[in-house]
């Protein structure tokens, strides 16, 4: 189970539910969670009197998954460096400059069988080595202790799903996906998995939220079922069952400041996972739609700086040249509010809507530009591999050296200093060369930042170039002062600046006015 102080999560694609097929003849094996099998073990109304019968029926199809890996680590030289035994066994002090070494490592997780002929679903991160490691073998262990060597059939890093195959001389117990779209907050669920390598473990709880957007930046796949059932490291890839015994989620991540369960766990919805699993079982490629934009949620600061409603739509920070969005006429600074007639919301964001559109499809995109609504038509591209990550703005990055040598002298607080906590100077050709700005760049250079201002809190630093304010170019301090006065006259509590840190792409950042 992946975890971190704050939030650990994964990405995934949406789709419809499906019942997975089996390679054995009809009647050879019945799913452990078939309706006829569940009739006598599942209570139909009210709180369950217990989960024992349900667990007994489902647990045979839930497996433990372990891998053996070869990982490359930096050579440590003397293993006793820094201890009282440092000089007793020869070798230098800290082992600096030692060559990398290859060592054996293991990983543990969970999974569940989805067909009588041995297809197993789990998380991609359960069977993928980190860094420069290589997985040498995968073993699936049944609840009765029987071990099977597993073959990797397919995996998808973006959705964090993988399908394995084991071979048995007899049909295996299996379970089917249910319909997670019908899940409601407050519904009972049980999770079965392999926490901390303990083996088959059952925990129970309720659904705490549906389509939870964690804000982790995972875009199209940041839609989870949240539960308070205890989920820990090793539960990754295990099933979440509803009270009808159907798999409605795949346990995937936890929110944890401690590394253990604090009652906030996340599962990939079955309606999202099932179509990908079926494609992986068939050896088919996973294709997703792509616009070629860098986006940001329309948070309070952004919305206030543009005079728009909060959390309605998403802001375009940058557009990839020659991409689908650029060809459609979408520009940095636009706010996309609808895609193909569907509203862009926190639960249904732009990434999700586009990723679940087939490449080559023409779709209308409704957006707001400079306060005006307009509709453009885009032809969706095929999403590149996950290795081709989009660049994002990191305003906390400052330069090691002074970006320019002759900042202006202090002359008392200006409107810019009073309202934004910034001291600025026009961008001259000499300063532009020192900052590495491209020829012809026009704007204002930040020469000082008040650390107590919103700009200071958001990481603005000496040497940043302000290119525009509320989408109007600025090349003099008067330009920026006029933009500030206009924003205040409109009753706005923030102003939208387009800034360019040294060596990074330009980005829009809202600043609170004071």
Tab-separated table of C-alpha atoms in Angstrom:
chain	number	residue	atom	x	y	z
A	1	UNK	CA	0.000	0.000	0.000
A	2	UNK	CA	1.510	3.286	-1.034
A	3	UNK	CA	1.366	5.988	1.611
A	4	UNK	CA	2.868	9.285	2.683
A	5	UNK	CA	2.496	12.089	5.190
A	6	UNK	CA	-0.519	13.721	3.642
A	7	UNK	CA	-1.808	11.664	0.814
A	8	UNK	CA	-0.696	8.822	-1.388
A	9	UNK	CA	-2.770	8.026	-4.405
A	10	UNK	CA	-2.801	6.649	-7.934
A	11	UNK	CA	-4.326	7.411	-11.318
A	12	UNK	CA	-7.076	5.743	-13.312
A	13	UNK	CA	-9.502	5.855	-16.217
A	14	UNK	CA	-13.289	5.776	-16.102
A	15	UNK	CA	-15.636	3.446	-17.932
A	16	UNK	CA	-18.510	1.008	-17.669
A	17	UNK	CA	-18.788	-2.095	-15.523
A	18	UNK	CA	-18.288	-5.527	-16.989
A	19	UNK	CA	-18.449	-9.176	-16.046
A	20	UNK	CA	-15.130	-10.869	-16.711
A	21	UNK	CA	-14.968	-13.954	-18.866
A	22	UNK	CA	-13.553	-17.364	-18.095
A	23	UNK	CA	-11.666	-19.710	-20.331
A	24	UNK	CA	-13.478	-22.777	-18.977
A	25	UNK	CA	-16.712	-24.197	-20.429
A	26	UNK	CA	-19.995	-22.812	-19.143
A	27	UNK	CA	-21.017	-24.507	-15.931
A	28	UNK	CA	-17.485	-25.580	-15.079
A	29	UNK	CA	-17.285	-23.074	-12.260
A	30	UNK	CA	-19.635	-20.545	-10.693
A	31	UNK	CA	-18.417	-17.197	-9.377
A	32	UNK	CA	-18.064	-17.091	-5.611
A	33	UNK	CA	-20.261	-13.982	-5.591
A	34	UNK	CA	-22.960	-15.197	-8.000
A	35	UNK	CA	-26.414	-13.987	-6.883
A	36	UNK	CA	-27.655	-17.543	-6.367
A	37	UNK	CA	-24.665	-18.245	-4.134
A	38	UNK	CA	-25.189	-15.128	-2.045
A	39	UNK	CA	-28.926	-15.506	-1.396
A	40	UNK	CA	-28.550	-17.253	1.953
A	41	UNK	CA	-25.541	-15.402	3.323
A	42	UNK	CA	-26.242	-11.698	2.710
A	43	UNK	CA	-28.651	-9.738	4.912
A	44	UNK	CA	-30.973	-7.615	2.772
A	45	UNK	CA	-31.831	-4.746	5.114
A	46	UNK	CA	-30.380	-2.906	8.073
A	47	UNK	CA	-26.955	-3.347	9.630
A	48	UNK	CA	-25.475	-6.810	9.120
A	49	UNK	CA	-25.472	-9.134	12.086
A	50	UNK	CA	-21.982	-10.208	11.072
A	51	UNK	CA	-19.653	-10.639	8.111
A	52	UNK	CA	-18.589	-14.230	8.699
A	53	UNK	CA	-20.810	-15.891	6.078
A	54	UNK	CA	-19.988	-13.239	3.499
A	55	UNK	CA	-16.266	-13.552	4.189
A	56	UNK	CA	-16.363	-17.340	4.040
A	57	UNK	CA	-17.958	-17.144	0.604
A	58	UNK	CA	-15.594	-14.546	-0.860
A	59	UNK	CA	-12.214	-15.104	0.746
A	60	UNK	CA	-11.201	-18.144	-1.373
A	61	UNK	CA	-10.871	-15.827	-4.410
A	62	UNK	CA	-8.609	-13.273	-2.670
A	63	UNK	CA	-4.879	-13.940	-2.942
A	64	UNK	CA	-1.572	-12.682	-1.641
A	65	UNK	CA	0.992	-11.497	-4.174
A	66	UNK	CA	4.746	-11.355	-3.620
A	67	UNK	CA	7.625	-10.468	-5.918
A	68	UNK	CA	11.357	-11.016	-5.899
A	69	UNK	CA	13.312	-8.118	-7.308
A	70	UNK	CA	16.857	-7.147	-8.116
A	71	UNK	CA	17.404	-3.532	-7.169
A	72	UNK	CA	20.449	-1.347	-7.675
A	73	UNK	CA	21.633	0.575	-4.627
A	74	UNK	CA	24.582	2.853	-4.054
A	75	UNK	CA	27.513	0.957	-2.527
A	76	UNK	CA	27.866	1.774	1.132
A	77	UNK	CA	31.602	1.047	1.593
A	78	UNK	CA	32.088	0.234	5.260
A	79	UNK	CA	28.717	-0.846	6.736
A	80	UNK	CA	29.947	0.141	10.190
A	81	UNK	CA	30.787	3.727	9.241
A	82	UNK	CA	29.716	6.133	11.958
A	83	UNK	CA	29.639	3.435	14.660
A	84	UNK	CA	32.193	2.415	17.318
A	85	UNK	CA	33.108	-0.517	15.041
A	86	UNK	CA	34.056	1.702	12.100
A	87	UNK	CA	37.799	0.907	12.115
A	88	UNK	CA	37.674	-2.785	13.060
A	89	UNK	CA	36.961	-4.400	9.715
A	90	UNK	CA	39.098	-2.458	7.272
A	91	UNK	CA	37.854	-0.105	4.583
A	92	UNK	CA	37.456	3.642	4.629
A	93	UNK	CA	35.066	5.842	6.489
A	94	UNK	CA	31.831	6.573	4.677
A	95	UNK	CA	32.367	4.619	1.483
A	96	UNK	CA	32.104	7.695	-0.691
A	97	UNK	CA	32.399	6.994	-4.393
A	98	UNK	CA	31.536	3.295	-4.036
A	99	UNK	CA	30.032	1.736	-7.129
A	100	UNK	CA	26.349	0.724	-7.201
A	101	UNK	CA	25.497	-2.764	-5.962
A	102	UNK	CA	22.652	-5.098	-6.906
A	103	UNK	CA	20.658	-6.606	-4.065
A	104	UNK	CA	17.581	-8.738	-3.696
A	105	UNK	CA	14.337	-7.180	-2.480
A	106	UNK	CA	10.750	-8.291	-1.996
A	107	UNK	CA	7.327	-6.679	-2.221
A	108	UNK	CA	3.994	-7.819	-0.853
A	109	UNK	CA	0.458	-6.985	-1.874
A	110	UNK	CA	-2.979	-8.376	-2.558
A	111	UNK	CA	-5.105	-9.372	-5.514
A	112	UNK	CA	-8.212	-11.287	-6.498
A	113	UNK	CA	-9.034	-13.923	-9.098
A	114	UNK	CA	-11.541	-12.811	-11.737
A	115	UNK	CA	-11.889	-15.975	-13.827
A	116	UNK	CA	-11.898	-19.701	-13.195
A	117	UNK	CA	-8.868	-20.142	-15.467
A	118	UNK	CA	-6.674	-17.991	-13.267
A	119	UNK	CA	-6.626	-14.312	-14.255
A	120	UNK	CA	-5.668	-12.189	-11.233
A	121	UNK	CA	-6.173	-8.436	-10.773
A	122	UNK	CA	-3.880	-6.292	-8.646
A	123	UNK	CA	-2.254	-2.856	-8.574
A	124	UNK	CA	0.576	-2.086	-10.957
A	125	UNK	CA	2.743	-0.778	-8.130
A	126	UNK	CA	2.492	-4.154	-6.375
A	127	UNK	CA	4.324	-5.955	-9.194
A	128	UNK	CA	6.578	-3.149	-10.457
A	129	UNK	CA	10.068	-2.530	-9.139
A	130	UNK	CA	10.992	0.996	-8.165
A	131	UNK	CA	13.904	2.900	-9.636
A	132	UNK	CA	16.373	0.728	-11.514
A	133	UNK	CA	15.076	-2.520	-10.068
A	134	UNK	CA	13.864	-5.513	-12.043
A	135	UNK	CA	11.157	-7.990	-11.040
A	136	UNK	CA	12.498	-11.530	-11.339
A	137	UNK	CA	9.488	-13.527	-10.219
A	138	UNK	CA	5.877	-13.098	-9.074
A	139	UNK	CA	4.168	-15.575	-6.756
A	140	UNK	CA	0.443	-15.819	-6.039
A	141	UNK	CA	-0.484	-17.517	-2.764
A	142	UNK	CA	-3.989	-18.875	-2.212
A	143	UNK	CA	-5.752	-18.675	1.178
A	144	UNK	CA	-4.973	-22.374	1.756
A	145	UNK	CA	-1.251	-21.717	1.259
A	146	UNK	CA	-0.985	-23.107	-2.273
A	147	UNK	CA	1.543	-21.124	-4.292
A	148	UNK	CA	1.488	-20.508	-8.034
A	149	UNK	CA	4.108	-18.821	-10.202
A	150	UNK	CA	2.398	-15.932	-11.984
A	151	UNK	CA	2.905	-14.507	-15.450
A	152	UNK	CA	2.392	-10.797	-16.067
A	153	UNK	CA	-0.241	-10.451	-18.795
A	154	UNK	CA	-0.497	-6.674	-18.886
A	155	UNK	CA	-0.115	-3.555	-16.790
A	156	UNK	CA	-1.085	0.080	-17.035
A	157	UNK	CA	0.925	2.575	-15.001
A	158	UNK	CA	-1.549	5.417	-15.521
A	159	UNK	CA	-4.413	3.520	-13.930
A	160	UNK	CA	-2.154	1.556	-11.548
A	161	UNK	CA	-3.720	-1.732	-12.648
A	162	UNK	CA	-2.138	-5.038	-13.606
A	163	UNK	CA	-3.371	-8.469	-14.657
A	164	UNK	CA	-1.529	-11.692	-13.852
A	165	UNK	CA	-2.182	-15.288	-14.938
A	166	UNK	CA	-1.743	-18.457	-12.914
A	167	UNK	CA	-2.282	-22.004	-14.146
A	168	UNK	CA	-4.098	-24.673	-12.173
A	169	UNK	CA	-5.194	-28.197	-12.995
A	170	UNK	CA	-8.670	-27.379	-11.722
A	171	UNK	CA	-11.014	-24.377	-11.946
A	172	UNK	CA	-10.231	-21.691	-9.418
A	173	UNK	CA	-12.632	-19.725	-7.199
A	174	UNK	CA	-13.235	-16.243	-8.596
A	175	UNK	CA	-15.316	-13.122	-8.072
A	176	UNK	CA	-16.902	-10.590	-10.410
A	177	UNK	CA	-16.984	-6.820	-10.616
A	178	UNK	CA	-20.146	-5.079	-9.438
A	179	UNK	CA	-21.596	-1.665	-10.240
A	180	UNK	CA	-19.776	0.962	-8.197
A	181	UNK	CA	-21.895	3.735	-9.707
A	182	UNK	CA	-24.705	2.654	-7.373
A	183	UNK	CA	-22.528	2.917	-4.269
A	184	UNK	CA	-23.796	5.437	-1.710
A	185	UNK	CA	-22.134	7.181	1.186
A	186	UNK	CA	-22.904	5.138	4.284
A	187	UNK	CA	-23.093	1.742	2.544
A	188	UNK	CA	-21.379	-1.113	4.360
A	189	UNK	CA	-18.309	-2.660	2.718
A	190	UNK	CA	-15.635	-5.201	3.608
A	191	UNK	CA	-12.008	-5.234	2.451
A	192	UNK	CA	-9.959	-8.411	2.196
A	193	UNK	CA	-6.203	-8.351	1.702
A	194	UNK	CA	-2.670	-8.940	2.937
A	195	UNK	CA	-1.761	-6.017	5.248
A	196	UNK	CA	1.854	-5.992	6.387
A	197	UNK	CA	2.278	-9.473	4.916
A	198	UNK	CA	0.072	-11.049	7.579
A	199	UNK	CA	-1.992	-13.041	5.086
A	200	UNK	CA	-5.746	-13.009	4.514
A	201	UNK	CA	-7.201	-10.253	6.697
A	202	UNK	CA	-10.745	-8.887	6.670
A	203	UNK	CA	-11.765	-5.386	7.727
A	204	UNK	CA	-15.175	-3.732	7.578
A	205	UNK	CA	-16.453	-0.186	7.359
A	206	UNK	CA	-18.624	2.111	5.316
A	207	UNK	CA	-18.195	4.165	2.177
A	208	UNK	CA	-17.179	7.602	3.419
A	209	UNK	CA	-17.293	9.366	0.025
A	210	UNK	CA	-17.825	8.509	-3.622
A	211	UNK	CA	-15.735	9.917	-6.476
A	212	UNK	CA	-13.419	11.515	-3.959
A	213	UNK	CA	-11.033	13.939	-5.633
A	214	UNK	CA	-7.894	13.976	-3.510
A	215	UNK	CA	-6.237	16.953	-5.165
A	216	UNK	CA	-3.080	14.926	-5.665
A	217	UNK	CA	-2.558	16.041	-9.222
A	218	UNK	CA	-3.401	12.645	-10.626
A	219	UNK	CA	-5.836	14.195	-13.046
A	220	UNK	CA	-8.117	11.834	-14.905
A	221	UNK	CA	-7.733	9.055	-12.368
A	222	UNK	CA	-8.227	11.038	-9.186
A	223	UNK	CA	-11.693	9.575	-8.488
A	224	UNK	CA	-11.910	7.152	-5.594
A	225	UNK	CA	-14.284	5.443	-3.234
A	226	UNK	CA	-13.249	6.549	0.251
A	227	UNK	CA	-13.740	4.208	3.182
A	228	UNK	CA	-13.087	4.080	6.908
A	229	UNK	CA	-12.360	0.333	6.780
A	230	UNK	CA	-8.809	-0.331	7.975
A	231	UNK	CA	-6.523	-0.435	4.925
A	232	UNK	CA	-2.749	-0.660	5.347
A	233	UNK	CA	0.430	-1.434	3.464
A	234	UNK	CA	-0.074	-4.774	1.741
A	235	UNK	CA	-3.782	-4.197	1.119
A	236	UNK	CA	-2.925	-2.709	-2.288
A	237	UNK	CA	-4.678	-4.557	-5.096
A	238	UNK	CA	-7.162	-6.291	-2.804
A	239	UNK	CA	-10.932	-6.141	-3.363
A	240	UNK	CA	-13.547	-3.973	-1.672
A	241	UNK	CA	-16.868	-5.855	-1.537
A	242	UNK	CA	-20.375	-4.510	-1.071
A	243	UNK	CA	-22.975	-6.382	0.938
A	244	UNK	CA	-24.070	-8.265	-2.174
A	245	UNK	CA	-20.583	-9.714	-2.392
A	246	UNK	CA	-19.671	-7.766	-5.536
A	247	UNK	CA	-16.262	-6.148	-6.103
A	248	UNK	CA	-17.015	-2.428	-6.195
A	249	UNK	CA	-13.453	-1.209	-5.653
A	250	UNK	CA	-9.763	-2.098	-5.667
A	251	UNK	CA	-7.973	-0.927	-2.533
A	252	UNK	CA	-5.201	1.381	-3.654
A	253	UNK	CA	-4.052	4.146	-1.297
A	254	UNK	CA	-4.352	5.664	2.150
A	255	UNK	CA	-4.117	9.055	3.771
A	256	UNK	CA	-1.716	8.644	6.654
A	257	UNK	CA	0.631	10.782	8.747
A	258	UNK	CA	1.846	7.616	10.503
A	259	UNK	CA	2.178	4.974	7.774
A	260	UNK	CA	-0.751	3.009	9.169
A	261	UNK	CA	-4.512	3.251	8.844
A	262	UNK	CA	-6.151	6.353	10.275
A	263	UNK	CA	-9.550	5.569	8.797
A	264	UNK	CA	-9.112	7.224	5.404
A	265	UNK	CA	-8.555	4.716	2.626
A	266	UNK	CA	-9.163	4.899	-1.110
A	267	UNK	CA	-10.270	2.327	-3.661
A	268	UNK	CA	-10.389	2.477	-7.459
A	269	UNK	CA	-14.094	2.218	-8.419
A	270	UNK	CA	-15.065	-0.973	-10.245
A	271	UNK	CA	-16.743	0.992	-13.034
A	272	UNK	CA	-13.336	2.557	-13.657
A	273	UNK	CA	-11.214	-0.583	-13.388
A	274	UNK	CA	-13.285	-3.252	-15.142
A	275	UNK	CA	-12.912	-2.006	-18.747
A	276	UNK	CA	-9.153	-1.612	-18.341
A	277	UNK	CA	-8.863	-5.077	-16.810
A	278	UNK	CA	-10.719	-6.631	-19.720
A	279	UNK	CA	-8.447	-4.911	-22.230
A	280	UNK	CA	-5.339	-6.005	-20.357
A	281	UNK	CA	-6.618	-9.589	-20.278
A	282	UNK	CA	-7.010	-9.479	-24.057
A	283	UNK	CA	-3.620	-7.877	-24.623
A	284	UNK	CA	-5.171	-4.681	-25.957
A	285	UNK	CA	-3.516	-1.256	-25.684
A	286	UNK	CA	-5.054	1.307	-23.357
A	287	UNK	CA	-5.728	4.492	-25.311
A	288	UNK	CA	-6.846	7.745	-23.729
A	289	UNK	CA	-7.797	11.142	-25.035
A	290	UNK	CA	-5.432	14.102	-24.730
A	291	UNK	CA	-5.773	17.841	-25.328
A	292	UNK	CA	-2.244	18.998	-24.614
A	293	UNK	CA	-2.792	21.512	-21.830
A	294	UNK	CA	-1.514	22.169	-18.334
A	295	UNK	CA	-4.473	22.809	-16.059
A	296	UNK	CA	-5.214	24.084	-12.586
A	297	UNK	CA	-8.363	23.902	-10.499
A	298	UNK	CA	-10.264	27.178	-10.343
A	299	UNK	CA	-9.587	27.741	-6.672
A	300	UNK	CA	-10.699	30.690	-4.579
A	301	UNK	CA	-7.755	32.929	-5.453
A	302	UNK	CA	-7.972	32.250	-9.182
A	303	UNK	CA	-11.739	32.685	-9.279
A	304	UNK	CA	-11.591	35.944	-7.319
A	305	UNK	CA	-8.858	37.333	-9.555
A	306	UNK	CA	-11.071	36.717	-12.607
A	307	UNK	CA	-14.432	37.543	-11.077
A	308	UNK	CA	-15.736	33.976	-11.570
A	309	UNK	CA	-17.569	31.419	-9.434
A	310	UNK	CA	-15.433	29.181	-7.243
A	311	UNK	CA	-14.737	25.585	-8.333
A	312	UNK	CA	-16.628	25.929	-11.605
A	313	UNK	CA	-14.359	24.929	-14.458
A	314	UNK	CA	-10.589	24.571	-14.758
A	315	UNK	CA	-7.924	27.094	-15.645
A	316	UNK	CA	-5.529	26.588	-18.580
A	317	UNK	CA	-1.989	27.367	-17.450
A	318	UNK	CA	-0.210	26.413	-20.675
A	319	UNK	CA	-0.927	24.924	-24.087
A	320	UNK	CA	1.344	22.435	-25.845
A	321	UNK	CA	2.377	23.793	-29.258
A	322	UNK	CA	0.710	21.956	-32.168
A	323	UNK	CA	-1.419	19.913	-29.749
A	324	UNK	CA	-5.165	19.375	-29.973
A	325	UNK	CA	-5.933	22.381	-27.765
A	326	UNK	CA	-3.598	24.692	-29.684
A	327	UNK	CA	-5.119	23.640	-33.007
A	328	UNK	CA	-8.604	24.325	-31.612
A	329	UNK	CA	-7.605	27.836	-30.555
A	330	UNK	CA	-7.515	27.260	-26.792
A	331	UNK	CA	-5.144	29.674	-25.061
A	332	UNK	CA	-3.334	29.948	-21.740
A	333	UNK	CA	-5.587	31.915	-19.397
A	334	UNK	CA	-8.822	30.350	-20.647
A	335	UNK	CA	-11.228	28.736	-18.183
A	336	UNK	CA	-12.864	25.562	-19.540
A	337	UNK	CA	-16.375	25.103	-18.149
A	338	UNK	CA	-17.854	22.350	-20.368
A	339	UNK	CA	-16.512	19.474	-22.466
A	340	UNK	CA	-18.851	17.831	-24.945
A	341	UNK	CA	-21.831	19.233	-23.046
A	342	UNK	CA	-20.625	17.957	-19.655
A	343	UNK	CA	-19.836	20.458	-16.923
A	344	UNK	CA	-16.288	20.560	-15.592
A	345	UNK	CA	-16.454	20.099	-11.813
A	346	UNK	CA	-14.201	18.767	-9.055
A	347	UNK	CA	-15.785	15.324	-9.381
A	348	UNK	CA	-15.733	15.431	-13.186
A	349	UNK	CA	-12.630	17.376	-14.096
A	350	UNK	CA	-11.225	18.238	-17.512
A	351	UNK	CA	-8.627	15.464	-17.422
A	352	UNK	CA	-11.258	12.841	-16.665
A	353	UNK	CA	-13.628	13.989	-19.398
A	354	UNK	CA	-10.921	14.174	-22.072
A	355	UNK	CA	-9.110	10.973	-21.087
A	356	UNK	CA	-12.367	9.073	-21.434
A	357	UNK	CA	-12.939	10.402	-24.941
A	358	UNK	CA	-11.683	8.237	-27.799
A	359	UNK	CA	-8.720	9.734	-29.694
A	360	UNK	CA	-9.876	11.252	-32.982
A	361	UNK	CA	-13.248	12.371	-31.609
A	362	UNK	CA	-14.332	15.968	-32.294
A	363	UNK	CA	-15.829	17.591	-29.205
A	364	UNK	CA	-17.147	21.092	-28.387
A	365	UNK	CA	-15.314	22.857	-25.569
A	366	UNK	CA	-17.033	25.764	-23.828
A	367	UNK	CA	-14.721	28.250	-22.154
A	368	UNK	CA	-14.477	31.730	-20.676
A	369	UNK	CA	-11.884	34.125	-22.105
A	370	UNK	CA	-11.543	37.637	-20.707
A	371	UNK	CA	-15.040	37.410	-19.278
A	372	UNK	CA	-16.666	36.204	-22.535
A	373	UNK	CA	-18.100	32.732	-23.092
A	374	UNK	CA	-17.231	30.972	-26.338
A	375	UNK	CA	-17.268	27.459	-27.755
A	376	UNK	CA	-14.411	25.892	-29.723
A	377	UNK	CA	-14.193	22.458	-31.328
A	378	UNK	CA	-11.199	20.213	-30.688
A	379	UNK	CA	-10.143	16.896	-32.191
A	380	UNK	CA	-8.858	14.788	-29.306
A	381	UNK	CA	-5.316	13.415	-29.602
A	382	UNK	CA	-3.983	10.155	-28.195
A	383	UNK	CA	-2.478	10.594	-24.744
A	384	UNK	CA	1.331	10.195	-24.697
A	385	UNK	CA	3.089	7.801	-22.351
A	386	UNK	CA	3.344	8.707	-18.677
A	387	UNK	CA	7.072	9.359	-19.111
A	388	UNK	CA	6.269	12.508	-21.078
A	389	UNK	CA	5.240	14.576	-18.088
A	390	UNK	CA	4.014	18.083	-18.457
A	391	UNK	CA	6.090	20.830	-16.904
A	392	UNK	CA	4.524	22.630	-13.974
A	393	UNK	CA	5.192	25.934	-12.296
A	394	UNK	CA	7.226	25.800	-9.081
A	395	UNK	CA	7.382	29.323	-7.638
A	396	UNK	CA	9.481	28.161	-4.682
A	397	UNK	CA	12.530	27.772	-6.926
A	398	UNK	CA	14.889	30.723	-6.475
A	399	UNK	CA	18.256	31.421	-8.030
A	400	UNK	CA	21.575	30.919	-6.317
A	401	UNK	CA	22.982	34.184	-7.587
A	402	UNK	CA	21.667	37.730	-7.903
A	403	UNK	CA	19.721	37.780	-11.216
A	404	UNK	CA	20.634	41.392	-11.936
A	405	UNK	CA	23.127	43.858	-10.558
A	406	UNK	CA	21.401	47.241	-10.444
A	407	UNK	CA	17.983	47.150	-8.714
A	408	UNK	CA	16.260	50.519	-8.289
A	409	UNK	CA	16.712	52.493	-5.110
A	410	UNK	CA	13.952	52.548	-2.533
A	411	UNK	CA	11.625	55.525	-3.066
A	412	UNK	CA	8.812	54.868	-0.613
A	413	UNK	CA	5.942	52.455	-1.023
A	414	UNK	CA	4.210	52.437	-4.391
A	415	UNK	CA	0.743	51.103	-5.205
A	416	UNK	CA	2.375	47.814	-6.258
A	417	UNK	CA	4.279	47.498	-2.982
A	418	UNK	CA	1.245	48.352	-0.865
A	419	UNK	CA	-1.139	46.060	-2.744
A	420	UNK	CA	1.083	43.109	-3.684
A	421	UNK	CA	4.162	43.357	-1.474
A	422	UNK	CA	6.395	43.522	-4.577
A	423	UNK	CA	9.038	45.953	-5.781
A	424	UNK	CA	9.423	45.868	-9.575
A	425	UNK	CA	11.509	47.445	-12.312
A	426	UNK	CA	11.103	47.428	-16.116
A	427	UNK	CA	12.773	44.540	-17.945
A	428	UNK	CA	15.702	45.988	-19.896
A	429	UNK	CA	17.699	44.106	-22.506
A	430	UNK	CA	20.632	43.874	-20.088
A	431	UNK	CA	18.513	42.404	-17.291
A	432	UNK	CA	16.818	40.061	-19.769
A	433	UNK	CA	20.216	38.656	-20.779
A	434	UNK	CA	21.219	38.190	-17.138
A	435	UNK	CA	17.962	36.364	-16.435
A	436	UNK	CA	18.196	34.238	-19.564
A	437	UNK	CA	14.891	35.570	-20.906
A	438	UNK	CA	14.239	35.157	-24.611
A	439	UNK	CA	14.847	38.095	-26.922
A	440	UNK	CA	11.842	40.384	-27.178
A	441	UNK	CA	10.418	39.485	-23.766
A	442	UNK	CA	8.624	42.449	-22.222
A	443	UNK	CA	7.510	42.848	-18.637
A	444	UNK	CA	8.498	43.862	-15.123
A	445	UNK	CA	11.198	42.235	-13.022
A	446	UNK	CA	10.646	41.612	-9.315
A	447	UNK	CA	13.505	43.080	-7.297
A	448	UNK	CA	12.115	42.521	-3.785
A	449	UNK	CA	9.317	40.551	-2.131
A	450	UNK	CA	7.637	41.156	1.233
A	451	UNK	CA	7.720	37.674	2.847
A	452	UNK	CA	4.503	38.377	4.732
A	453	UNK	CA	2.559	39.122	1.523
A	454	UNK	CA	0.579	36.610	-0.500
A	455	UNK	CA	3.343	36.791	-3.122
A	456	UNK	CA	5.913	35.907	-0.483
A	457	UNK	CA	3.809	33.013	0.787
A	458	UNK	CA	3.437	31.682	-2.750
A	459	UNK	CA	7.157	31.688	-3.398
A	460	UNK	CA	7.595	34.774	-5.569
A	461	UNK	CA	11.244	35.705	-5.633
A	462	UNK	CA	13.709	38.270	-6.884
A	463	UNK	CA	14.246	37.805	-10.607
A	464	UNK	CA	10.740	36.642	-11.534
A	465	UNK	CA	9.378	38.424	-14.613
A	466	UNK	CA	5.768	39.670	-14.561
A	467	UNK	CA	4.467	39.425	-18.121
A	468	UNK	CA	0.817	40.414	-17.679
A	469	UNK	CA	-1.787	41.422	-15.119
A	470	UNK	CA	-5.396	40.301	-15.618
A	471	UNK	CA	-4.407	39.250	-19.170
A	472	UNK	CA	-3.117	42.733	-20.093
A	473	UNK	CA	0.620	43.077	-20.900
A	474	UNK	CA	2.676	45.119	-18.423
A	475	UNK	CA	5.971	46.786	-19.278
A	476	UNK	CA	5.951	49.703	-16.825
A	477	UNK	CA	5.089	50.036	-13.177
A	478	UNK	CA	2.206	52.282	-14.203
A	479	UNK	CA	0.740	49.411	-16.252
A	480	UNK	CA	0.704	47.163	-13.193
A	481	UNK	CA	-0.645	49.929	-10.946
A	482	UNK	CA	-3.512	50.558	-13.370
A	483	UNK	CA	-4.346	46.836	-13.430
A	484	UNK	CA	-4.418	46.789	-9.624
A	485	UNK	CA	-6.687	49.843	-9.480
A	486	UNK	CA	-9.025	48.343	-12.111
A	487	UNK	CA	-9.274	45.079	-10.162
A	488	UNK	CA	-10.150	46.932	-6.973
A	489	UNK	CA	-12.683	49.080	-8.821
A	490	UNK	CA	-14.375	45.877	-10.036
A	491	UNK	CA	-14.594	44.654	-6.441
A	492	UNK	CA	-12.039	41.872	-6.929
A	493	UNK	CA	-9.955	40.750	-3.986
A	494	UNK	CA	-7.190	39.236	-6.145
A	495	UNK	CA	-5.316	39.916	-9.359
A	496	UNK	CA	-4.124	37.372	-11.921
A	497	UNK	CA	-0.455	37.686	-12.886
A	498	UNK	CA	1.423	35.780	-15.559
A	499	UNK	CA	4.946	35.308	-14.263
A	500	UNK	CA	8.086	33.619	-15.525
A	501	UNK	CA	10.680	32.316	-13.062
A	502	UNK	CA	14.210	31.996	-14.397
A	503	UNK	CA	14.659	28.877	-16.496
A	504	UNK	CA	10.993	27.841	-16.183
A	505	UNK	CA	7.885	28.253	-18.337
A	506	UNK	CA	5.539	31.133	-17.644
A	507	UNK	CA	2.479	30.448	-15.495
A	508	UNK	CA	-0.600	32.252	-14.234
A	509	UNK	CA	-0.650	32.864	-10.482
A	510	UNK	CA	-3.398	34.755	-8.577
A	511	UNK	CA	-2.286	37.129	-5.830
A	512	UNK	CA	-4.437	38.509	-3.044
A	513	UNK	CA	-4.684	42.292	-2.937
A	514	UNK	CA	-4.145	44.014	0.386
